[in-house]
PDB file of C-alpha atoms and ligand atoms in Angstrom:
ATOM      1  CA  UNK A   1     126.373  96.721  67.150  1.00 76.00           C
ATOM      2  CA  UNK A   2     129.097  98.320  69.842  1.00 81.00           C
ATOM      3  CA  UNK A   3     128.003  96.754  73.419  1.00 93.00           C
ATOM      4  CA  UNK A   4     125.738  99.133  75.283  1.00 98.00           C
ATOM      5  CA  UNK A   5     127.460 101.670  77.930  1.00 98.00           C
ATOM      6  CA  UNK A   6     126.973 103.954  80.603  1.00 98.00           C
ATOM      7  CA  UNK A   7     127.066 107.261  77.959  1.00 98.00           C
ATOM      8  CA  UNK A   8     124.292 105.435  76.496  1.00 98.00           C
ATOM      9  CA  UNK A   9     121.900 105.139  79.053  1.00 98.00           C
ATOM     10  CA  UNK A  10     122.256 109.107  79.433  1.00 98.00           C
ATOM     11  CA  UNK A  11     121.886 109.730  75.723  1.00 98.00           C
ATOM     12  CA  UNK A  12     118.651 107.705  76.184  1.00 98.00           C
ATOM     13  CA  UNK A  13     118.015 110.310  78.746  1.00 98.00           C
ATOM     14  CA  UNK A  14     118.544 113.401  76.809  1.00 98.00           C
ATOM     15  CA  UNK A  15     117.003 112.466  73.600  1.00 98.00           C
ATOM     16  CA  UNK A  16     113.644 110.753  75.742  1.00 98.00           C
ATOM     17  CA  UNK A  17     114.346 107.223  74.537  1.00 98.00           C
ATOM     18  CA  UNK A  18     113.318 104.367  77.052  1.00 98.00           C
ATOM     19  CA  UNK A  19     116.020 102.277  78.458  1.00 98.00           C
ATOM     20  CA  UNK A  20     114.885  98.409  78.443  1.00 98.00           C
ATOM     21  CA  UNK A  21     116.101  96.237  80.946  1.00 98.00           C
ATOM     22  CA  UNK A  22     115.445  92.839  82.096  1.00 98.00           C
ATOM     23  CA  UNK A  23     117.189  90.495  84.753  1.00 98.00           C
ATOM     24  CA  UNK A  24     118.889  87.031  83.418  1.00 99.00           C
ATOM     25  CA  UNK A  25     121.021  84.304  85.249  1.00 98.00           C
ATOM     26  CA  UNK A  26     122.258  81.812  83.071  1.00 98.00           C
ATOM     27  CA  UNK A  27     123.611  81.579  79.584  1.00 98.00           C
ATOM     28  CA  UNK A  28     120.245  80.542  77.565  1.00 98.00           C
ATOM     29  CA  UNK A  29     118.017  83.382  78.728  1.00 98.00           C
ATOM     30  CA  UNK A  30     120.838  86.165  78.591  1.00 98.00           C
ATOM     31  CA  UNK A  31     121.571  84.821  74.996  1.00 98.00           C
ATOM     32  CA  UNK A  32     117.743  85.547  74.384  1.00 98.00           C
ATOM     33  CA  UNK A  33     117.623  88.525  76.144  1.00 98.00           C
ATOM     34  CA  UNK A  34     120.430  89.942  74.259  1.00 98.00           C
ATOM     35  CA  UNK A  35     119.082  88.784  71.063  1.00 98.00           C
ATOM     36  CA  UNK A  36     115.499  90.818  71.792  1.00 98.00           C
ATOM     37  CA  UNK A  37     117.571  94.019  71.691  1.00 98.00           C
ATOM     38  CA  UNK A  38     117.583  94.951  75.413  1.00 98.00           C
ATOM     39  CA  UNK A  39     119.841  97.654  76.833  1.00 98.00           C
ATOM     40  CA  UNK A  40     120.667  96.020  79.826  1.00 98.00           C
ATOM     41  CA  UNK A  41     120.469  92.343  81.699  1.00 99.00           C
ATOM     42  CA  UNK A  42     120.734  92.568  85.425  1.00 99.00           C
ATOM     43  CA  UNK A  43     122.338  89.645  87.200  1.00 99.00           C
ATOM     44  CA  UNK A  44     119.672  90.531  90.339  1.00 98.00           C
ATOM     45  CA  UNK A  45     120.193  88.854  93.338  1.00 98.00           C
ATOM     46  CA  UNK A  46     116.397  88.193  92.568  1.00 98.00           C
ATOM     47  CA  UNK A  47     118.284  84.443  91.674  1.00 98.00           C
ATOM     48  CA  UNK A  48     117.831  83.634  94.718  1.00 98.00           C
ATOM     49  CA  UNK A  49     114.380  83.261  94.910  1.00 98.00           C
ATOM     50  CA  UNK A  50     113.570  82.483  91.072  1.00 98.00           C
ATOM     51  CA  UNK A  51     116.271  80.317  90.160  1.00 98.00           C
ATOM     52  CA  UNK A  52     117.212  79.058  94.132  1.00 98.00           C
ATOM     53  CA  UNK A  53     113.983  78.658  95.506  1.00 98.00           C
ATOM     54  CA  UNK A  54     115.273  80.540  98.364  1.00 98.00           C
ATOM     55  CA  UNK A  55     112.101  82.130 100.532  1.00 96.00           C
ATOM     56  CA  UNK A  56     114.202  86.179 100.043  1.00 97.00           C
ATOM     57  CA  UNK A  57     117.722  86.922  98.668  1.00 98.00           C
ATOM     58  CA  UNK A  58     119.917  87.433 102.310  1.00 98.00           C
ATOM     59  CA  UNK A  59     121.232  84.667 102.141  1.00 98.00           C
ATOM     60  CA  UNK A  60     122.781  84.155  98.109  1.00 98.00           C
ATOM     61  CA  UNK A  61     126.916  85.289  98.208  1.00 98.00           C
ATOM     62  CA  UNK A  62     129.444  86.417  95.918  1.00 98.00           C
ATOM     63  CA  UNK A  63     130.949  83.410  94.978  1.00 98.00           C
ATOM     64  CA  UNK A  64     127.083  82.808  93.288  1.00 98.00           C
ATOM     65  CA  UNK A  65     126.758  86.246  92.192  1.00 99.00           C
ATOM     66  CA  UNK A  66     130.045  85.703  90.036  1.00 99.00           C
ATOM     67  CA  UNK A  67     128.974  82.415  88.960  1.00 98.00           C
ATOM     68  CA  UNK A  68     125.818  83.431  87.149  1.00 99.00           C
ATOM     69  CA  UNK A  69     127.040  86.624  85.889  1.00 99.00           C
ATOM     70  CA  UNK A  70     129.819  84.922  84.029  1.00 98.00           C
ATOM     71  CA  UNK A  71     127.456  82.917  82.287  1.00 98.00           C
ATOM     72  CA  UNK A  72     125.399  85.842  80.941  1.00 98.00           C
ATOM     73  CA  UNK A  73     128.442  87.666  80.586  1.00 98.00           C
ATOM     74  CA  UNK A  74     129.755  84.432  78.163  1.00 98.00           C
ATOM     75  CA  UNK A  75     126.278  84.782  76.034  1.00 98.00           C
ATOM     76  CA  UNK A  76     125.746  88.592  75.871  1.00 98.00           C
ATOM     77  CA  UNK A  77     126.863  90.533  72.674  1.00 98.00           C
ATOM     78  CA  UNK A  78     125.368  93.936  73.225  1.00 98.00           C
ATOM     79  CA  UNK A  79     123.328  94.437  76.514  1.00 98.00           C
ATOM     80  CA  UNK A  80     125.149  95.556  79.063  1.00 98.00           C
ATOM     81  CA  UNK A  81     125.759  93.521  82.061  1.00 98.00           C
ATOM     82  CA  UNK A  82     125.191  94.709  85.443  1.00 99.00           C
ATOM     83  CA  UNK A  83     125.863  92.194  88.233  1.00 98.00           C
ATOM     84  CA  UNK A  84     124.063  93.122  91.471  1.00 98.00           C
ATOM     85  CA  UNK A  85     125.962  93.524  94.978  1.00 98.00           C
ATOM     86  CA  UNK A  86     124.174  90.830  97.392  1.00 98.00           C
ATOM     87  CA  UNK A  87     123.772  91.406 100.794  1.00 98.00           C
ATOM     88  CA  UNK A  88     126.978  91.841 103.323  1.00 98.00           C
ATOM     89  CA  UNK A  89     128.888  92.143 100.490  1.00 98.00           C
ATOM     90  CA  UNK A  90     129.314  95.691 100.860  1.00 98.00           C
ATOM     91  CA  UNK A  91     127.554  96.735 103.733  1.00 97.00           C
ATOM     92  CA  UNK A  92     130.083  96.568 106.688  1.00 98.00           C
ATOM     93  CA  UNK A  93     132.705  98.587 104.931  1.00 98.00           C
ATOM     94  CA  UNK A  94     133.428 100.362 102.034  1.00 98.00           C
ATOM     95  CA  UNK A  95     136.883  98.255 101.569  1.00 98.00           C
ATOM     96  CA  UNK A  96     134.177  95.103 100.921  1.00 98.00           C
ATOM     97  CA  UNK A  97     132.006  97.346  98.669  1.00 98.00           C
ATOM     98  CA  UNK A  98     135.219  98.505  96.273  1.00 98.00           C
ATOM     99  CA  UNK A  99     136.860  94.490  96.236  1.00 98.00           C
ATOM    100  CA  UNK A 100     133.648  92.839  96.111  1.00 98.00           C
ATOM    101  CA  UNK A 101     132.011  95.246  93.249  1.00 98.00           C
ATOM    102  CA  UNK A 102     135.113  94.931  91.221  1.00 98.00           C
ATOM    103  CA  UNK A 103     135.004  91.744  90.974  1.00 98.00           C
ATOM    104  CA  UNK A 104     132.360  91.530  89.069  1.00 98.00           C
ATOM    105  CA  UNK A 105     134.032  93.530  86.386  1.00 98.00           C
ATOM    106  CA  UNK A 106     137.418  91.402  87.198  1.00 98.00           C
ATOM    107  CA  UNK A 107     136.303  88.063  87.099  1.00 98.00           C
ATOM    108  CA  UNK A 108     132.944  88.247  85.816  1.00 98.00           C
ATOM    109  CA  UNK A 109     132.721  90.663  83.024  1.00 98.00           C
ATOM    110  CA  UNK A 110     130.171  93.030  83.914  1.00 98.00           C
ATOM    111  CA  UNK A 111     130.527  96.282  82.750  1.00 98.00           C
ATOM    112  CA  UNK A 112     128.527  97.987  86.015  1.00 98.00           C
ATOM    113  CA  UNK A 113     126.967  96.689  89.562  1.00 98.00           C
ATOM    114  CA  UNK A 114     123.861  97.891  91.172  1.00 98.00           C
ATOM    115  CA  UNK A 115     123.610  98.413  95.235  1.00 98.00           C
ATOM    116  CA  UNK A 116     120.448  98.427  97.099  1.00 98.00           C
ATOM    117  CA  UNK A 117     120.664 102.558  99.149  1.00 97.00           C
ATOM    118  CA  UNK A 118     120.780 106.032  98.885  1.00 94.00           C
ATOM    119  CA  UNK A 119     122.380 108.184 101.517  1.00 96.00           C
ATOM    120  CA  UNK A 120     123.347 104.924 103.705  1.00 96.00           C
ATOM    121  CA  UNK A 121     126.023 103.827 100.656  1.00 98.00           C
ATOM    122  CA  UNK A 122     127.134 107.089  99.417  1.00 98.00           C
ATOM    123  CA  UNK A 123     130.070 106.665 100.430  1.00 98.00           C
ATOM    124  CA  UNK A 124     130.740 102.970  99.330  1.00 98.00           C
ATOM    125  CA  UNK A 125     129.541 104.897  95.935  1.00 98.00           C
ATOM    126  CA  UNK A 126     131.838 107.162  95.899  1.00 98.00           C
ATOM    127  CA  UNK A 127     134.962 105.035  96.305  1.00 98.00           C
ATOM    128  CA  UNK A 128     133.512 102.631  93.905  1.00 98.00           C
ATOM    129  CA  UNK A 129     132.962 105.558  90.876  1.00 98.00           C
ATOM    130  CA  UNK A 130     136.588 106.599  91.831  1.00 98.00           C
ATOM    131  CA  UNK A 131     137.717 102.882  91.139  1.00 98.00           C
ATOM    132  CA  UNK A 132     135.961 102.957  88.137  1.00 98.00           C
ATOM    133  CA  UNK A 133     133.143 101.027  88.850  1.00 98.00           C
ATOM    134  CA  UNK A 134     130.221 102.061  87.158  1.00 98.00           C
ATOM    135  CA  UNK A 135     127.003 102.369  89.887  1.00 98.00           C
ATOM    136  CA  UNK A 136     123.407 101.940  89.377  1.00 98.00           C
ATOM    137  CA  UNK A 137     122.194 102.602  92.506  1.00 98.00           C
ATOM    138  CA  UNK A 138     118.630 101.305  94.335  1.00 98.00           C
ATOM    139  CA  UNK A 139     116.166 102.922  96.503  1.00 98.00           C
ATOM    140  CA  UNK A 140     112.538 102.754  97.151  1.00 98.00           C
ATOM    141  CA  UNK A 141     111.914  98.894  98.304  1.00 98.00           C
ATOM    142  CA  UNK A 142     114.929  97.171  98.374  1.00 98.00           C
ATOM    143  CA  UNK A 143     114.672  93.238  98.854  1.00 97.00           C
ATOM    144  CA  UNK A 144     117.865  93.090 101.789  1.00 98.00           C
ATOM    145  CA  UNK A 145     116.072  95.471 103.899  1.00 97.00           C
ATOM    146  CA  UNK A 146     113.414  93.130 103.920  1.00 96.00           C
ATOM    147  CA  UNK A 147     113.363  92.658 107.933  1.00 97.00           C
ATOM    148  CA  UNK A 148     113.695  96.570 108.537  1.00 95.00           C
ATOM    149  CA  UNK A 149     110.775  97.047 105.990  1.00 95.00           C
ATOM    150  CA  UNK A 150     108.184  94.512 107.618  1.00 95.00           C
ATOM    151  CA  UNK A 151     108.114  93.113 103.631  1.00 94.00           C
ATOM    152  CA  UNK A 152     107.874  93.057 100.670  1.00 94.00           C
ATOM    153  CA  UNK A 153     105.780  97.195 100.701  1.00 95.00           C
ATOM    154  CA  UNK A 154     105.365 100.015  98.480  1.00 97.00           C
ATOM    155  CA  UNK A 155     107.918 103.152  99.875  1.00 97.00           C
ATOM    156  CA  UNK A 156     107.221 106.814  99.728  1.00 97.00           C
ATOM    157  CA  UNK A 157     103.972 106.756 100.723  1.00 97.00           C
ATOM    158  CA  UNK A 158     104.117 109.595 103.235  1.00 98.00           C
ATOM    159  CA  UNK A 159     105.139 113.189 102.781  1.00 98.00           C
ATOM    160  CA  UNK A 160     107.993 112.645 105.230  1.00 98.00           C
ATOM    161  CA  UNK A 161     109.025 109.278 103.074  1.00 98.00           C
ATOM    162  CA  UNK A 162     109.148 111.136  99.835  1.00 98.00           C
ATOM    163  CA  UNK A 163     111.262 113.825 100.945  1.00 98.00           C
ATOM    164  CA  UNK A 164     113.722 111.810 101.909  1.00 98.00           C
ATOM    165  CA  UNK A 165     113.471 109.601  98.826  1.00 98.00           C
ATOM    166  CA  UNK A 166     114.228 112.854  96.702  1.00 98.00           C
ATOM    167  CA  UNK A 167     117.098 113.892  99.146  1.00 98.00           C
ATOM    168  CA  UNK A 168     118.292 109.979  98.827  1.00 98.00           C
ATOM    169  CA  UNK A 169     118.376 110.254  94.787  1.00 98.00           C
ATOM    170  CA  UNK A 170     119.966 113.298  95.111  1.00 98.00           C
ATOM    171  CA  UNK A 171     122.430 112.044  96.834  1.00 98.00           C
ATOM    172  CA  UNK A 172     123.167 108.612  94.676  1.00 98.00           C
ATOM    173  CA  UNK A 173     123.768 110.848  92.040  1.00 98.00           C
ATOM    174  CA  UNK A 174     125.914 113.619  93.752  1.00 98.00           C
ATOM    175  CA  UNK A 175     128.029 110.540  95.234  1.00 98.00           C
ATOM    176  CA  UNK A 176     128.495 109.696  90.946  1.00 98.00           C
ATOM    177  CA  UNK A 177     125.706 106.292  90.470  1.00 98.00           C
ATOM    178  CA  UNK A 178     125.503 106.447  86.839  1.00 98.00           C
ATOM    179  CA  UNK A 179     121.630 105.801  86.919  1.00 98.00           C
ATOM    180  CA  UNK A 180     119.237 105.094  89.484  1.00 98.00           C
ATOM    181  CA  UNK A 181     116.725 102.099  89.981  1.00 98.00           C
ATOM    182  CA  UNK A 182     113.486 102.906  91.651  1.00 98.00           C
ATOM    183  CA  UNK A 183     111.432 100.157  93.095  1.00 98.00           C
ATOM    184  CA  UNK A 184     107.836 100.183  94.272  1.00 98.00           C
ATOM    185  CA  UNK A 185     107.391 103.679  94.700  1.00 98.00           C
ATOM    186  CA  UNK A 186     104.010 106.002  94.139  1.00 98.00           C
ATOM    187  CA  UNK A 187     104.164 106.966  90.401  1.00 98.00           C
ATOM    188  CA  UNK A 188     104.167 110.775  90.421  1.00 98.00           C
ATOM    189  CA  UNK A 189     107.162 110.520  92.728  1.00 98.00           C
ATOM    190  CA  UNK A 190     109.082 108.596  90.610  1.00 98.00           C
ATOM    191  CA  UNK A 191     108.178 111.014  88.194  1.00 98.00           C
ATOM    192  CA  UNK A 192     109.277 114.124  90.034  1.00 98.00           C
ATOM    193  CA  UNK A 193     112.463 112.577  90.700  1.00 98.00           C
ATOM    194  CA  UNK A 194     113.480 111.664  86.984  1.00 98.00           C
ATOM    195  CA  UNK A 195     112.869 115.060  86.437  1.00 98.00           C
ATOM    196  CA  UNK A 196     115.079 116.245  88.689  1.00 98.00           C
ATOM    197  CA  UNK A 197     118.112 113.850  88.328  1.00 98.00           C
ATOM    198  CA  UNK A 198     120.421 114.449  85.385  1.00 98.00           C
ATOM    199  CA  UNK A 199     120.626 110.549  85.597  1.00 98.00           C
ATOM    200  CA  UNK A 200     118.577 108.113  84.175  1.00 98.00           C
ATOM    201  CA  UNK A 201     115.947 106.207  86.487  1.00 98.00           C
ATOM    202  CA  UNK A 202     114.713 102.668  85.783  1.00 98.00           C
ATOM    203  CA  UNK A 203     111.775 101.643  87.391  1.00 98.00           C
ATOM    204  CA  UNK A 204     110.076  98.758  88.894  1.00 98.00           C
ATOM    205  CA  UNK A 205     106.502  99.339  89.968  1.00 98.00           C
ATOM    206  CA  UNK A 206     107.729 102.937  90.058  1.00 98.00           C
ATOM    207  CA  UNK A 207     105.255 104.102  86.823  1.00 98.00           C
ATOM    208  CA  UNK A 208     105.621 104.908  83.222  1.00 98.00           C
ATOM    209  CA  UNK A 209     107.771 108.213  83.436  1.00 98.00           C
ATOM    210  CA  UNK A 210     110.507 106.598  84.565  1.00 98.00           C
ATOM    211  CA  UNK A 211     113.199 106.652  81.824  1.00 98.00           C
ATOM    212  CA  UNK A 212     113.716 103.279  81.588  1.00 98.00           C
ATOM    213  CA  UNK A 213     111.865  99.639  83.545  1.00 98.00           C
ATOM    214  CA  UNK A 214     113.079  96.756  84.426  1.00 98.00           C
ATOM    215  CA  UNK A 215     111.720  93.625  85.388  1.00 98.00           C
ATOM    216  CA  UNK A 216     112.412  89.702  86.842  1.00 98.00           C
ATOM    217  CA  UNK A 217     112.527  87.723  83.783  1.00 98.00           C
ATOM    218  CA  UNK A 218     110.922  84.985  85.475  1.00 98.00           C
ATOM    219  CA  UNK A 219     108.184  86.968  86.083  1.00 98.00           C
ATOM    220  CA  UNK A 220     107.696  88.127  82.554  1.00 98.00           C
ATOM    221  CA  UNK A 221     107.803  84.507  81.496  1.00 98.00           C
ATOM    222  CA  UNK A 222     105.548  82.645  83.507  1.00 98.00           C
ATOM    223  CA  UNK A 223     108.257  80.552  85.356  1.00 98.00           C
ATOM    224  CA  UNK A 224     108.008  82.430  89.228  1.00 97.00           C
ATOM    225  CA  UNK A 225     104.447  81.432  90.765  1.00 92.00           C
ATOM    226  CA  UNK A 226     104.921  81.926  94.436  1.00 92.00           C
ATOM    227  CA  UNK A 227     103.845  85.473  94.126  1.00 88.00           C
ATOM    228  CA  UNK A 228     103.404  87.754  91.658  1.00 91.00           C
ATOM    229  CA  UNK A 229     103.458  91.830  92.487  1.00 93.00           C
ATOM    230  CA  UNK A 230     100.899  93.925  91.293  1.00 95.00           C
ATOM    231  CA  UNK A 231     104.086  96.100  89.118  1.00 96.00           C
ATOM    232  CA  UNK A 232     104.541  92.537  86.861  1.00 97.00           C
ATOM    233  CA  UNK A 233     103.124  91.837  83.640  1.00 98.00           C
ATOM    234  CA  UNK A 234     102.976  88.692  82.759  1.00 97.00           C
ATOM    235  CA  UNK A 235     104.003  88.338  78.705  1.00 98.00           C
ATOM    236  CA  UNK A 236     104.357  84.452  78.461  1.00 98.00           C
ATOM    237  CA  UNK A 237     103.640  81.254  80.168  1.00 98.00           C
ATOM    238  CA  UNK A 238     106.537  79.142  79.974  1.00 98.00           C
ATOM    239  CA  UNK A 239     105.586  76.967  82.769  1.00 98.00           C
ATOM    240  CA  UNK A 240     102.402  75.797  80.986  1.00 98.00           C
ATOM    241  CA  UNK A 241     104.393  75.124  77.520  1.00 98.00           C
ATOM    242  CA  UNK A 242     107.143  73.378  79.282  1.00 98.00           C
ATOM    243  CA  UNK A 243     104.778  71.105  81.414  1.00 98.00           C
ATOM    244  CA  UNK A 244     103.263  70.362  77.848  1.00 98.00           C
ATOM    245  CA  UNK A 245     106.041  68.943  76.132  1.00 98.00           C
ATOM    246  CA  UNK A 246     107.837  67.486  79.179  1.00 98.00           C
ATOM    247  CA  UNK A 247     104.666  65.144  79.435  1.00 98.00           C
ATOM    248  CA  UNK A 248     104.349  64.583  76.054  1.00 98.00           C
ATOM    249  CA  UNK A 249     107.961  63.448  76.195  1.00 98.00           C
ATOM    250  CA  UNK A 250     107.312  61.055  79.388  1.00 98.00           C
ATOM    251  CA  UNK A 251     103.698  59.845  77.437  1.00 98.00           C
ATOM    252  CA  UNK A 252     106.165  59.061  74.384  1.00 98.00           C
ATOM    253  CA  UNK A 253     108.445  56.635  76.272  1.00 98.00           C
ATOM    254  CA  UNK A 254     105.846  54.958  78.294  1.00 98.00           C
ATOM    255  CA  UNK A 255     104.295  54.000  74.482  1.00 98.00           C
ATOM    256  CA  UNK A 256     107.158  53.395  73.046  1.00 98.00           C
ATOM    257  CA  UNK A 257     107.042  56.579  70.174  1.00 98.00           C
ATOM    258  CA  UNK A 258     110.018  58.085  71.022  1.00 98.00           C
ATOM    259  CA  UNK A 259     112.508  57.121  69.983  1.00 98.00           C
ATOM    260  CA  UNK A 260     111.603  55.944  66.353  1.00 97.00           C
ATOM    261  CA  UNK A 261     113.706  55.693  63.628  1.00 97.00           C
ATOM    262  CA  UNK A 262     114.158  58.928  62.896  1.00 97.00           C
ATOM    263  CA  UNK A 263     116.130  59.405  66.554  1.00 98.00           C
ATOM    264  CA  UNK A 264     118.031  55.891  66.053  1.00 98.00           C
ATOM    265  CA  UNK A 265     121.555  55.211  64.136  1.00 98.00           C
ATOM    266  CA  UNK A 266     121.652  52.137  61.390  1.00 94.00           C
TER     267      UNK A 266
HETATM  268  O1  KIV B   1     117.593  91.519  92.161  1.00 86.56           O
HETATM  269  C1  KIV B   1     116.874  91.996  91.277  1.00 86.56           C
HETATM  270  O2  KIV B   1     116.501  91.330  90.303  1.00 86.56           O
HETATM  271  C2  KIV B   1     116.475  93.367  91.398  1.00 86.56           C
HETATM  272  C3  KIV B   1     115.297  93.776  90.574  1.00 86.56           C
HETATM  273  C4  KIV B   1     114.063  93.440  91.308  1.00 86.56           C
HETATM  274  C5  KIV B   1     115.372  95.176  90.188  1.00 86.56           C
HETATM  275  O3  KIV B   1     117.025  94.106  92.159  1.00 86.56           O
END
């Protein structure tokens, strides 16, 4: 199977088929992630607090960014890999935006970035479509704006706020984004605007008529326990079965069972 592009996600569109995305940061879990079938693996700056323990994701750079998405990028066959632009990385100009984002597709070997904004990085948009940079861009909650925001809170909750979250979409896909991620947004808004964009959204905690959802893998797994948002399903707990057969393992060696002879050389 060809790997999955950026004409795809809008045939998905057209024809009503959900786009399935998850994020991933290291080579094991892309490799499975890839294997499940999934459109797309996001490289989120979400690493920082599920794989760095860091308390938000301000403070995780490029040079990380590039690390982990060149492992996914190593394991992935057909997903397509999106690495995700981390904070001051592109927001003081829109030089930083166009070097930083093509890195990812220089060094890295994504095949698109996502940046957290509508109307604020239309411009960086622009310049980045005209280098050739696929965009998914990110409005509703967006994790840098954390400080401005008060938290981590659902957006669009007012009449004013979902104007201007229509007028923002509008404008990430005027300025050329390829698709649009909404986060934690009132459902029949995200609704209204996949209706009216000609580009695919993908949602998260953004409702089922979105054309496509995405979610932290850690989350879906069980591994993230600090706090879990209302939008996240839970479809495994790896931390349970790994606690399991780590202790088992310990228990083993403190009894002497492992290693037998099955695990020794003659
Ligand atoms: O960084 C990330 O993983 C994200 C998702 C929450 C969409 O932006």
């Amino acid at each position: 199977m060809p790997k999955i592009t950026i004409q795809d996600f809008l045939k998905k569109k057209t024809e009503k088929k959900k786009i399935t995305m998850l994020t991933a940061y290291d080579y094991p879990f892309a490799q499975i992630v890839d294997e499940a079938g999934l459109d797309a693996i996001l490289v989120g700056d979400s690493l920082g607090m599920v794989v760095q323990g860091l308390e938000n994701t301000l403070p995780v750079t490029m040079d990380e960014m590039i690390y982990h998405t060149k492992m996914v990028s190593r394991a992935v066959k057909n997903a397509m890999v999106i690495g995700d632009m981390p904070f001051m990385s592109y927001q003081a100009s829109i030089e930083d935006a166009v070097r930083n984002a093509g890195r990812f597709l220089k060094e890295a070997g994504a095949s698109a970035v996502k940046i957290e904004g509508g109307a604020e990085v239309a411009g960086h948009i622009r310049a980045m479509t005209k280098s050739d940079i696929p965009i998914m861009a990110h409005i509703g909650l967006t994790p840098q704006s954390i400080h401005r925001m008060g938290g981590y809170k659902v957006q669009g909750k007012t009449e004013e706020a979902q104007k201007r979250l229509i007028e923002e979409a509008h404008i990430a896909e005027d300025a050329g984004a390829f698709s649009l991620l909404l986060e934690a947004i009132p459902m029949e808004l995200a609704k209204k605007i996949t209706e009216e964009l000609s580009i695919p959204t993908i949602g998260i905690g953004a409702g089922q008529s979105c054309d496509g959802q995405v979610l932290v893998l850690h989350d879906v797994l069980g591994l993230f326990e600090r706090f879990v948002p209302k939008f996240v399903k839970r479809y495994a707990d790896l931390k349970a079965e790994a606690l399991k057969a780590i202790k088992s393992y310990k228990e083993e060696i403190e009894k002497g069972s492992f290693p037998s002879e099955e695990q020794s050389f003659k």
